[in-house]
Amino acid sequence: MKKALAFDIGGTKIYSTIINENGEILAEIDKFATPKSLDEILDILSNQIKKHENETDIIAIATAGAVNNENTGIVSSTGNMPQGYNKIDFQSLSKKRVFVENDANSAAWAEYKIGASRGTSVSVLLTLGTGVGGGIIINNNLLKGKSGAAGEMHFKMYPDKRRKCTCGGWDCFEIYASGKALKIDAEEMLNDKNVTTYDVVEGVKNGESKMIEILNRWQNDIATGIKGLADIFDPDCVVLSGSMAQFVDIKKVEEEVNSDIVTPPTSIRLATAGNYAGMIGVALLAIERGL
Amino acid sequence: MKKALAFDIGGTKIYSTIINENGEILAEIDKFATPKSLDEILDILSNQIKKHENETDIIAIATAGAVNNENTGIVSSTGNMPQGYNKIDFQSLSKKRVFVENDANSAAWAEYKIGASRGTSVSVLLTLGTGVGGGIIINNNLLKGKSGAAGEMHFKMYPDKRRKCTCGGWDCFEIYASGKALKIDAEEMLNDKNVTTYDVVEGVKNGESKMIEILNRWQNDIATGIKGLADIFDPDCVVLSGSMAQFVDIKKVEEEVNSDIVTPPTSIRLATAGNYAGMIGVALLAIERGL
C-alpha cells in the first residue's frame, strides 16, 4: 500500500505525519510552531523529509496560500507566512516527488474521499477559522482555475466598501464569516475594542441576548455567503470545517439558505474528517495524482 | 457535416434556424413572439420540427430556465414563461433526439467554441439583459451542478435584505446588474418611478452628471459581482453579453475588478458570437454531446 509523508503548513503550526492510500494516519504526528523565518521552515521540512522519505512513496504538503496547477509551488502571496515563503522550491527538498496543494483544497478532498461529502458530485468546503478557506469539488476534480487560485472565499458581501479584509480588499466573505469577523462584529455592536470571540461564545452559552444577537449577525453573514455559493454551484452539500464551525447552528443556516436560493435545496454539513483533514487530503491527492 | 434544428425560447421571442457543426447558420431565422399559452408554444415548436427535422440530425433547444443534467427538461420554475412550461416533455416533439440546455449556458458554450472565450480553460459568461444569466465553463465542461441549475447569478449583494429580486429572493446580483436594476437605481436616485433605462443611457450620452452617477452605481455593482466570481473561479476571462453589455465600460470594470481580488488578474471581454449565440451554442453542444 502506497504511503505519503504529509505536512500541513499554516501560519501558526506545522504538522507532519505518514498517511497511507486509505487516508489512515500511520505515524505519530510531529508538531512545530511555525518559525518566523523562511530558513527555519526549510530546516523543519528537510529534517522531517530526511528522516522519513525512505519509508514513503511521495511527499505531500498542504499549505496556506494558493498553489499552482502543477502542484509544485505557491501562486499568490501568503500574508501569515514569513517573507519569501511563496517562492519556496518545494521539489528541491527531496528526490521523491513533492506534491503541494492549498490547505483548504486538501481538506475538501479529505471530506470528499473519507468525510462529510463522500459520494457527492459537487461540494463546497468552507474552513471557518481565524480566516476563511474554500475548496470546491466538481465531478471528482478540485476546482483550480487558470492559475490554481480558485476557491478563494473573498467574494464581496457589500458593494460599497465598508470593512477592509486581511487580504487588503474590501468586504470579502472572509472578513464577515471568520473568527476575526465575529470579533469585529462584537466590537462594532458593543463599541468595545477589547471584546473577544471567546466572550461572545461564552455569552451565548449563558443566554446573554446581546451576545446571541452578535452571533446571529455573524451566522447570517455565513448563510448569505453560502446562498451565493449554492446558486452558483448547485452543490449537493456545503461542508463547514475549522475551529469556528462548531459555533454555527447548522440546521438554522441550512433553513435560511434554502429559503432564499433559486437552485434546488442543498445540505449543510459539519466536517467529519477531523483536525488532520488537510494532511489526509493532500496525501490522498498526491498518491492518486502525483505518483 | 452534422446539422441541428436549433431554437432559442425566451420570455419575449422564440427563434429557430438550422446550424451546422461549425456553428454556421444555414437557414433563414424564423422569429415568433412568445405566446401566452403553453399549447401555442408547443404548436410553434412542433410545426417547425415537422418542417425541418428531416433535413437535420438533432433538435437543439436553448431555453429560459435551468435545464437538468440529462438535457431533457427544465428543473426550476421559469417566471417569464407560461404556466406548465417547466413540465414540457421536449423529447415527445420529435423522433430525433431533442437536446435542451439553458440559454445562458448555451451562449457561454458559443463564446467558448467560436467567440470571446475561445481557447480558455476557465470562463464565466454573464448575459446582462432584462435579467442576468450565467454560464461557467471549466476545462471544456459546462458547470451544471447536482441538478443542472448551476450558474444562477443570484448570489447576494447585501446580507441584510434590501431589494427583492424577480426570483422572489433578496438582493441577488441579478437585481443589481440587470437592465431592470439600472431602472431601479435611477428610480431610487431620482425619486421618480417613471424614469427608464433609456433615459439613463441617453442622459449619459448627453453628459448629464446625475445619469452618469446612476450608470456608475450600476456598473460598480456589476464589478462587485465579477470580483466574487473572479476569486471563486480564477477564470481566464469573464465575458459580458446581452443587450445591456454595450453600456458597460469594459476597461473600467476590468481595472476595478483586478484592483480588488486575491486571484491573479482576469480579463473582461465583450461577447463576440452575436445575437444568436444561444442557438449556436446549443447546436454545438447537441451535435457534440447529444448525438
XYZ file of C-alpha atoms in Angstrom:
582
model
C 0.000 0.000 0.000
C 1.313 3.452 -1.007
C 2.300 5.944 1.692
C 2.904 9.692 1.781
C 4.952 11.802 4.158
C 2.389 14.541 4.732
C 2.782 18.093 6.060
C 0.297 20.784 6.979
C 1.973 24.201 6.942
C -0.048 27.056 8.402
C 0.614 30.452 9.925
C 0.685 29.041 13.479
C 1.695 25.381 13.294
C 3.459 22.912 11.050
C 2.357 19.283 11.354
C 3.857 16.173 9.803
C 2.895 12.514 9.684
C 2.738 9.456 7.441
C -0.568 8.600 5.733
C -1.480 5.640 3.537
C -3.629 5.494 0.420
C -6.716 4.787 2.557
C -6.224 8.056 4.386
C -5.108 6.300 7.578
C -2.558 8.048 9.806
C 0.279 5.580 10.349
C 2.745 7.534 12.485
C 2.687 9.840 15.453
C 2.075 13.425 14.438
C 5.015 15.816 14.790
C 4.065 19.384 15.620
C 6.122 22.600 15.384
C 5.309 26.243 15.983
C 5.674 27.946 12.585
C 9.009 29.807 12.769
C 9.319 33.467 11.842
C 11.919 32.888 9.123
C 11.910 31.025 5.857
C 15.200 29.230 6.650
C 13.801 27.767 9.852
C 10.730 26.485 7.984
C 13.001 24.879 5.396
C 15.033 23.283 8.226
C 11.931 21.674 9.730
C 10.802 20.354 6.354
C 14.187 18.983 5.306
C 14.831 17.326 8.663
C 11.475 15.574 8.559
C 11.981 14.610 4.932
C 15.474 13.213 5.566
C 14.097 11.179 8.460
C 11.076 9.714 6.683
C 11.383 9.878 2.903
C 12.764 6.355 2.599
C 9.685 4.869 4.276
C 7.295 6.714 1.937
C 6.468 6.992 -1.765
C 5.811 10.701 -2.076
C 5.962 13.946 -0.091
C 2.559 15.664 0.250
C 2.317 19.241 1.534
C -0.913 21.045 2.443
C -0.093 24.724 2.774
C -1.507 28.167 3.342
C -1.670 30.106 0.062
C -2.951 29.312 -3.414
C -0.963 26.542 -5.140
C -0.291 26.392 -8.884
C -1.870 23.908 -11.278
C 1.340 21.847 -11.394
C 1.114 21.343 -7.604
C 4.706 22.469 -7.216
C 4.612 25.977 -5.738
C 2.627 28.911 -4.462
C 0.865 31.358 -6.783
C -0.060 34.245 -4.536
C 1.388 35.946 -1.506
C 0.554 34.456 1.890
C 0.095 37.161 4.493
C 0.517 34.883 7.504
C 3.783 33.276 6.387
C 7.373 34.603 6.520
C 8.554 36.672 3.568
C 9.775 34.574 0.671
C 7.601 31.593 1.612
C 5.719 31.875 -1.659
C 8.982 31.391 -3.587
C 9.936 28.060 -1.967
C 11.091 25.441 -4.462
C 9.402 22.552 -2.645
C 10.759 19.957 -5.078
C 14.337 20.802 -4.075
C 13.596 19.332 -0.634
C 13.517 15.719 -1.820
C 14.442 13.351 -4.629
C 10.933 11.912 -4.323
C 8.090 13.833 -5.951
C 6.918 16.684 -3.722
C 3.199 17.335 -4.280
C 1.762 20.583 -2.917
C -1.854 21.725 -2.557
C -3.666 24.513 -0.749
C -4.779 23.510 2.776
C -8.496 24.168 2.267
C -8.446 22.347 -1.081
C -6.727 19.450 0.689
C -9.308 19.420 3.480
C -12.090 19.496 0.872
C -10.547 16.457 -0.791
C -10.366 14.598 2.539
C -14.041 15.325 3.234
C -14.880 14.124 -0.266
C -12.863 10.888 -0.009
C -13.498 9.854 3.602
C -15.684 12.530 5.224
C -18.888 14.545 5.045
C -19.119 14.994 1.258
C -18.346 11.396 0.281
C -20.325 10.295 -2.768
C -21.350 13.771 -3.886
C -20.862 15.159 -7.392
C -20.497 18.818 -6.407
C -19.426 20.028 -2.972
C -18.112 23.198 -1.397
C -15.961 23.177 1.750
C -15.563 26.243 3.925
C -12.899 26.296 6.647
C -14.018 28.795 9.253
C -11.004 29.661 11.412
C -9.059 32.861 12.014
C -9.643 33.342 8.278
C -11.851 31.509 5.796
C -10.622 28.968 3.254
C -12.507 27.266 0.482
C -12.267 24.124 -1.609
C -14.685 23.136 -4.367
C -15.010 19.690 -5.902
C -16.849 19.165 -9.180
C -17.252 15.697 -10.666
C -14.227 14.239 -8.902
C -11.968 17.229 -9.633
C -10.783 20.081 -7.469
C -11.719 23.440 -8.961
C -8.343 25.096 -9.571
C -8.864 27.894 -12.116
C -6.464 29.303 -14.683
C -3.592 29.609 -12.194
C -4.573 27.298 -9.317
C -6.048 30.006 -7.081
C -9.768 29.208 -7.431
C -11.878 28.736 -4.315
C -10.746 31.943 -2.635
C -13.592 32.975 -0.365
C -13.129 36.690 -0.968
C -16.350 37.355 -2.854
C -17.978 40.582 -1.688
C -20.664 40.995 0.960
C -21.320 44.678 0.215
C -20.676 46.708 -2.958
C -19.825 49.948 -1.160
C -16.511 49.352 0.643
C -17.222 49.133 4.365
C -14.814 46.717 6.027
C -11.210 46.029 4.974
C -10.294 42.365 4.700
C -6.958 40.916 5.810
C -6.225 40.387 2.093
C -6.203 44.146 1.553
C -9.500 44.059 -0.362
C -12.949 45.260 0.667
C -15.861 43.430 2.284
C -14.731 39.905 1.460
C -16.744 36.948 2.785
C -13.674 36.083 4.895
C -13.941 39.300 6.908
C -17.642 38.649 7.686
C -17.535 34.877 8.268
C -14.221 34.188 10.061
C -13.365 34.135 13.764
C -11.834 37.535 13.253
C -15.140 38.702 11.757
C -17.072 37.590 14.824
C -14.714 39.693 16.955
C -15.202 42.707 14.658
C -18.999 42.248 14.793
C -18.797 42.206 18.595
C -16.507 45.265 18.689
C -18.932 47.180 16.450
C -22.111 46.105 18.224
C -20.745 46.606 21.766
C -18.497 49.548 20.922
C -15.699 47.768 22.789
C -12.301 47.067 21.228
C -11.374 44.501 23.872
C -14.212 42.036 23.449
C -13.056 38.610 22.227
C -14.581 35.809 20.227
C -14.413 33.801 23.448
C -16.528 36.428 25.244
C -19.207 36.094 22.572
C -19.237 32.314 22.635
C -19.378 32.227 26.449
C -22.078 34.908 26.486
C -24.184 32.878 24.087
C -23.803 29.818 26.341
C -25.047 31.935 29.254
C -28.035 33.152 27.254
C -26.954 36.813 27.047
C -29.243 38.371 24.448
C -26.705 40.881 23.076
C -24.157 38.110 22.519
C -26.813 35.991 20.814
C -27.587 38.957 18.551
C -23.893 39.247 17.652
C -23.583 35.550 16.901
C -26.766 35.702 14.813
C -25.374 38.546 12.732
C -22.192 36.552 12.055
C -24.229 33.447 11.280
C -26.494 35.405 8.936
C -23.422 36.593 7.021
C -22.227 32.992 6.728
C -25.669 31.976 5.434
C -25.647 34.870 2.945
C -22.332 33.716 1.512
C -23.499 30.125 1.293
C -26.641 31.219 -0.604
C -24.409 32.677 -3.296
C -22.270 29.545 -3.487
C -25.437 27.424 -3.679
C -26.843 29.422 -6.606
C -23.503 29.404 -8.412
C -22.577 25.721 -7.913
C -25.903 23.949 -7.240
C -23.915 21.710 -4.848
C -25.050 18.510 -3.164
C -23.659 19.914 0.068
C -21.649 22.652 1.735
C -19.293 21.337 4.416
C -18.218 23.573 7.309
C -14.883 22.821 8.965
C -12.327 24.674 11.056
C -12.315 25.838 14.665
C -15.294 28.213 14.270
C -17.623 25.713 12.571
C -18.725 24.283 15.938
C -20.408 27.600 16.805
C -22.626 27.586 13.719
C -26.215 26.366 14.096
C -26.072 24.118 11.049
C -29.812 23.410 10.814
C -30.731 27.091 11.126
C -28.223 28.089 8.448
C -29.467 25.311 6.170
C -33.061 26.517 6.554
C -32.126 30.139 5.896
C -30.030 29.199 2.848
C -32.721 27.013 1.285
C -35.393 29.673 1.834
C -33.563 32.177 -0.390
C -31.899 30.398 -3.356
C -33.170 29.594 -6.860
C -31.373 26.251 -7.221
C -32.800 23.080 -5.617
C -32.078 22.738 -1.853
C -28.576 21.966 -0.682
C -27.449 20.310 2.528
C -25.142 21.971 5.063
C -22.905 19.565 6.981
C -20.242 19.660 9.654
C -16.878 18.256 8.556
C -16.127 14.733 9.781
C -12.583 14.042 8.538
C -11.046 15.542 11.688
C -8.314 18.039 12.508
C -5.812 16.403 10.184
C -8.080 16.601 7.116
C -5.518 18.819 5.356
C -2.764 16.207 5.620
C -5.127 13.351 4.784
C -6.471 15.172 1.728
C -3.115 16.162 0.314
C -1.736 12.643 0.918
C -4.666 11.109 -0.968
C -4.312 13.642 -3.795
C -0.565 13.086 -4.001
C -0.870 9.309 -4.109
C -3.702 9.461 -6.668
C -2.430 12.243 -8.925
C 1.213 12.847 -8.128
C 2.534 9.313 -8.438
C -21.424 17.668 -41.888
C -23.870 17.324 -38.987
C -26.727 19.823 -38.622
C -29.077 20.793 -35.814
C -32.510 22.385 -35.923
C -31.941 24.990 -33.232
C -34.409 27.011 -31.137
C -33.984 29.832 -28.680
C -37.021 30.080 -26.405
C -37.222 33.180 -24.226
C -39.908 35.168 -22.446
C -40.342 37.556 -25.402
C -39.302 35.725 -28.579
C -38.843 32.258 -29.983
C -36.241 31.871 -32.730
C -35.477 28.878 -34.905
C -32.846 28.091 -37.517
C -30.532 25.365 -38.803
C -26.901 25.329 -37.644
C -24.040 23.061 -38.663
C -21.271 21.539 -36.555
C -19.042 24.562 -37.252
C -21.606 26.860 -35.692
C -22.625 28.316 -39.062
C -26.229 29.428 -39.537
C -27.501 27.662 -42.673
C -31.113 28.810 -42.922
C -33.115 31.977 -42.548
C -34.063 32.619 -38.943
C -37.739 32.225 -38.083
C -38.963 34.501 -35.328
C -42.153 34.340 -33.232
C -43.472 36.391 -30.339
C -43.595 34.024 -27.364
C -47.277 33.122 -26.957
C -49.076 33.394 -23.630
C -50.102 29.734 -23.511
C -48.172 26.517 -23.371
C -50.213 24.944 -26.207
C -49.297 27.747 -28.584
C -45.605 27.338 -27.749
C -45.891 23.621 -28.421
C -47.627 24.388 -31.745
C -44.746 26.615 -32.881
C -42.167 24.006 -31.904
C -43.922 21.061 -33.481
C -44.658 22.933 -36.733
C -41.024 23.924 -37.075
C -39.855 20.440 -36.167
C -42.216 18.785 -38.673
C -40.967 21.137 -41.365
C -37.237 20.724 -40.753
C -36.440 17.564 -38.800
C -35.730 15.508 -41.900
C -33.009 17.908 -43.026
C -31.260 17.798 -39.642
C -29.598 15.298 -37.293
C -30.801 16.577 -33.933
C -33.119 19.142 -32.345
C -31.292 21.643 -30.101
C -33.233 23.952 -27.793
C -31.763 26.845 -25.807
C -34.338 27.882 -23.250
C -35.062 30.157 -20.319
C -34.880 28.200 -17.060
C -32.410 25.758 -15.539
C -32.140 22.509 -17.515
C -31.498 19.103 -15.958
C -28.251 17.136 -16.273
C -29.827 14.809 -18.852
C -30.539 17.818 -21.114
C -34.149 16.718 -21.477
C -36.227 19.104 -19.376
C -36.449 22.044 -17.040
C -35.521 21.817 -13.367
C -36.890 25.008 -11.896
C -39.822 27.293 -12.494
C -39.407 29.986 -15.154
C -41.163 33.168 -14.145
C -41.294 34.682 -17.637
C -42.826 31.651 -19.351
C -46.444 30.418 -19.438
C -47.540 28.104 -16.632
C -46.621 24.492 -17.226
C -43.675 25.372 -19.458
C -41.275 23.751 -16.997
C -43.130 20.424 -17.415
C -42.745 20.182 -21.208
C -41.651 16.771 -22.414
C -39.394 18.131 -25.158
C -38.481 14.672 -26.427
C -42.119 13.981 -27.329
C -41.858 16.660 -30.044
C -39.639 14.581 -32.347
C -38.369 11.106 -33.122
C -34.904 12.613 -33.384
C -33.029 13.316 -30.133
C -34.152 16.618 -28.603
C -31.263 18.194 -26.667
C -32.099 21.056 -24.293
C -29.817 23.482 -22.447
C -30.257 26.741 -20.563
C -29.928 29.815 -22.803
C -27.058 31.446 -20.884
C -25.195 28.129 -20.689
C -25.707 27.782 -24.450
C -24.411 31.303 -25.095
C -21.389 30.578 -22.868
C -20.664 27.498 -24.954
C -20.890 29.515 -28.196
C -18.456 32.116 -26.849
C -16.131 29.305 -25.812
C -16.261 27.494 -29.169
C -16.323 30.395 -31.632
C -16.332 33.640 -29.634
C -14.668 35.717 -26.936
C -13.567 32.912 -24.603
C -12.128 30.595 -27.256
C -9.039 28.756 -26.027
C -9.578 29.462 -22.315
C -9.608 26.826 -19.583
C -11.999 28.608 -17.218
C -14.511 31.250 -18.293
C -17.614 32.888 -16.917
C -20.299 34.372 -19.159
C -22.810 36.927 -17.900
C -25.816 37.833 -20.023
C -26.930 41.294 -18.996
C -30.453 41.837 -20.297
C -33.807 42.385 -18.599
C -32.440 39.813 -16.144
C -28.987 38.296 -15.711
C -27.985 34.824 -16.852
C -24.760 32.967 -16.277
C -22.775 30.143 -17.814
C -19.487 28.784 -16.500
C -17.060 26.594 -18.424
C -14.315 24.673 -16.643
C -11.845 22.557 -18.573
C -14.116 22.036 -21.564
C -17.211 21.297 -19.458
C -20.233 23.377 -18.584
C -20.672 23.702 -14.825
C -24.063 22.075 -14.216
C -24.231 21.174 -10.512
C -26.135 18.365 -8.805
C -29.369 19.070 -10.682
C -28.293 21.138 -13.706
C -29.110 24.536 -12.200
C -25.566 25.824 -11.533
C -24.547 29.227 -12.848
C -27.562 31.065 -11.450
C -26.436 34.639 -10.892
C -28.449 35.112 -7.729
C -25.580 35.385 -5.260
C -26.190 38.159 -2.757
C -25.004 41.777 -2.945
C -26.068 42.660 0.619
C -26.627 40.428 3.654
C -29.474 42.498 5.129
C -32.430 42.141 2.737
C -32.876 45.434 0.895
C -34.150 44.816 -2.621
C -36.412 41.971 -3.743
C -35.267 40.122 -6.842
C -37.619 38.916 -9.593
C -36.835 35.386 -8.366
C -38.536 36.143 -5.055
C -35.232 36.178 -3.155
C -33.321 39.098 -1.672
C -30.530 41.247 -3.084
C -29.471 38.892 -5.856
C -26.768 40.003 -8.316
C -29.488 39.935 -11.000
C -31.456 42.724 -9.330
C -28.361 44.964 -9.137
C -26.754 44.174 -12.516
C -29.652 43.780 -14.981
C -31.429 46.328 -17.152
C -34.229 46.257 -14.600
C -31.638 47.046 -11.906
C -30.451 50.126 -13.767
C -34.050 51.354 -13.853
C -34.450 50.706 -10.100
C -31.163 52.546 -9.399
C -32.460 55.501 -11.406
C -35.862 55.422 -9.668
C -34.152 55.421 -6.266
C -31.571 58.077 -7.060
C -34.001 60.422 -8.873
C -37.027 59.584 -6.732
C -39.004 59.154 -9.956
C -40.959 55.983 -10.767
C -41.244 56.859 -14.457
C -37.583 57.107 -15.386
C -36.477 54.456 -17.890
C -33.230 52.702 -18.697
C -33.356 54.577 -21.993
C -33.471 57.913 -20.122
C -30.316 56.962 -18.236
C -28.443 55.818 -21.318
C -29.445 58.938 -23.272
C -28.564 61.160 -20.306
C -25.122 59.611 -20.105
C -24.610 60.266 -23.827
C -25.519 63.914 -23.215
C -23.076 64.151 -20.330
C -25.701 64.625 -17.567
C -23.820 64.140 -14.312
C -26.709 62.594 -12.358
C -27.253 59.995 -15.089
C -23.519 59.260 -15.143
C -23.672 58.755 -11.364
C -26.564 56.306 -11.787
C -24.752 54.360 -14.504
C -21.602 54.269 -12.367
C -23.506 52.820 -9.438
C -24.925 50.072 -11.660
C -21.500 49.449 -13.179
C -19.908 49.287 -9.732
C -22.427 46.626 -8.718
C -21.535 44.636 -11.843
C -17.825 44.963 -10.980
C -18.522 43.859 -7.394
C -20.226 40.694 -8.593
C -17.435 39.939 -11.052
C -14.840 40.307 -8.256
C -16.566 37.493 -6.391
C -16.717 35.285 -9.474
C -13.028 36.009 -10.150
C -11.986 34.960 -6.629
C -14.163 31.860 -6.738
C -13.248 30.629 -10.241
C -9.855 32.241 -11.023
C -11.105 32.474 -14.630
C -9.111 33.378 -17.727
C -11.922 35.757 -18.634
C -15.402 36.993 -17.874
C -17.491 37.587 -20.989
C -20.343 40.108 -20.969
C -23.188 39.567 -23.424
C -26.819 40.601 -23.753
C -28.489 43.880 -24.630
C -27.110 45.801 -21.612
C -23.463 44.768 -22.070
C -22.882 47.569 -24.602
C -23.402 50.164 -21.846
C -20.645 48.759 -19.630
C -17.233 50.446 -19.724
C -15.321 47.182 -20.043
C -11.842 48.597 -19.358
C -13.006 50.487 -16.284
C -14.734 47.407 -14.869
C -11.663 45.279 -15.593
C -9.442 47.744 -13.732
C -11.794 47.928 -10.753
C -12.117 44.119 -10.606
C -8.376 43.485 -10.771
C -7.669 46.099 -8.091
C -9.728 44.191 -5.514
C -9.316 40.408 -5.945
C -6.826 37.941 -4.452
C -6.536 35.695 -7.508
C -4.280 36.661 -10.464
C -5.834 39.247 -12.845
C -8.677 38.224 -15.126
C -9.756 39.735 -18.415
C -13.228 41.182 -19.045
C -14.438 40.856 -22.632
C -17.472 41.740 -24.709
C -19.193 38.756 -26.310
C -18.434 38.242 -29.991
C -20.618 35.285 -31.003
C -23.557 37.542 -31.849
C -27.270 37.665 -31.072
C -27.808 34.028 -31.986
C -25.132 32.729 -29.600
C -27.780 30.755 -27.675
C -28.820 28.775 -30.759
C -25.228 28.348 -31.933
C -24.101 27.116 -28.511
C -26.919 24.644 -28.010
C -26.492 23.330 -31.571
C -22.774 22.741 -30.981
C -23.463 21.097 -27.613
C -26.197 18.915 -29.090
C -24.041 17.764 -32.001
C -21.043 17.126 -29.734
C -22.786 15.568 -26.735
C -26.284 14.638 -27.767
C -25.532 12.599 -30.858
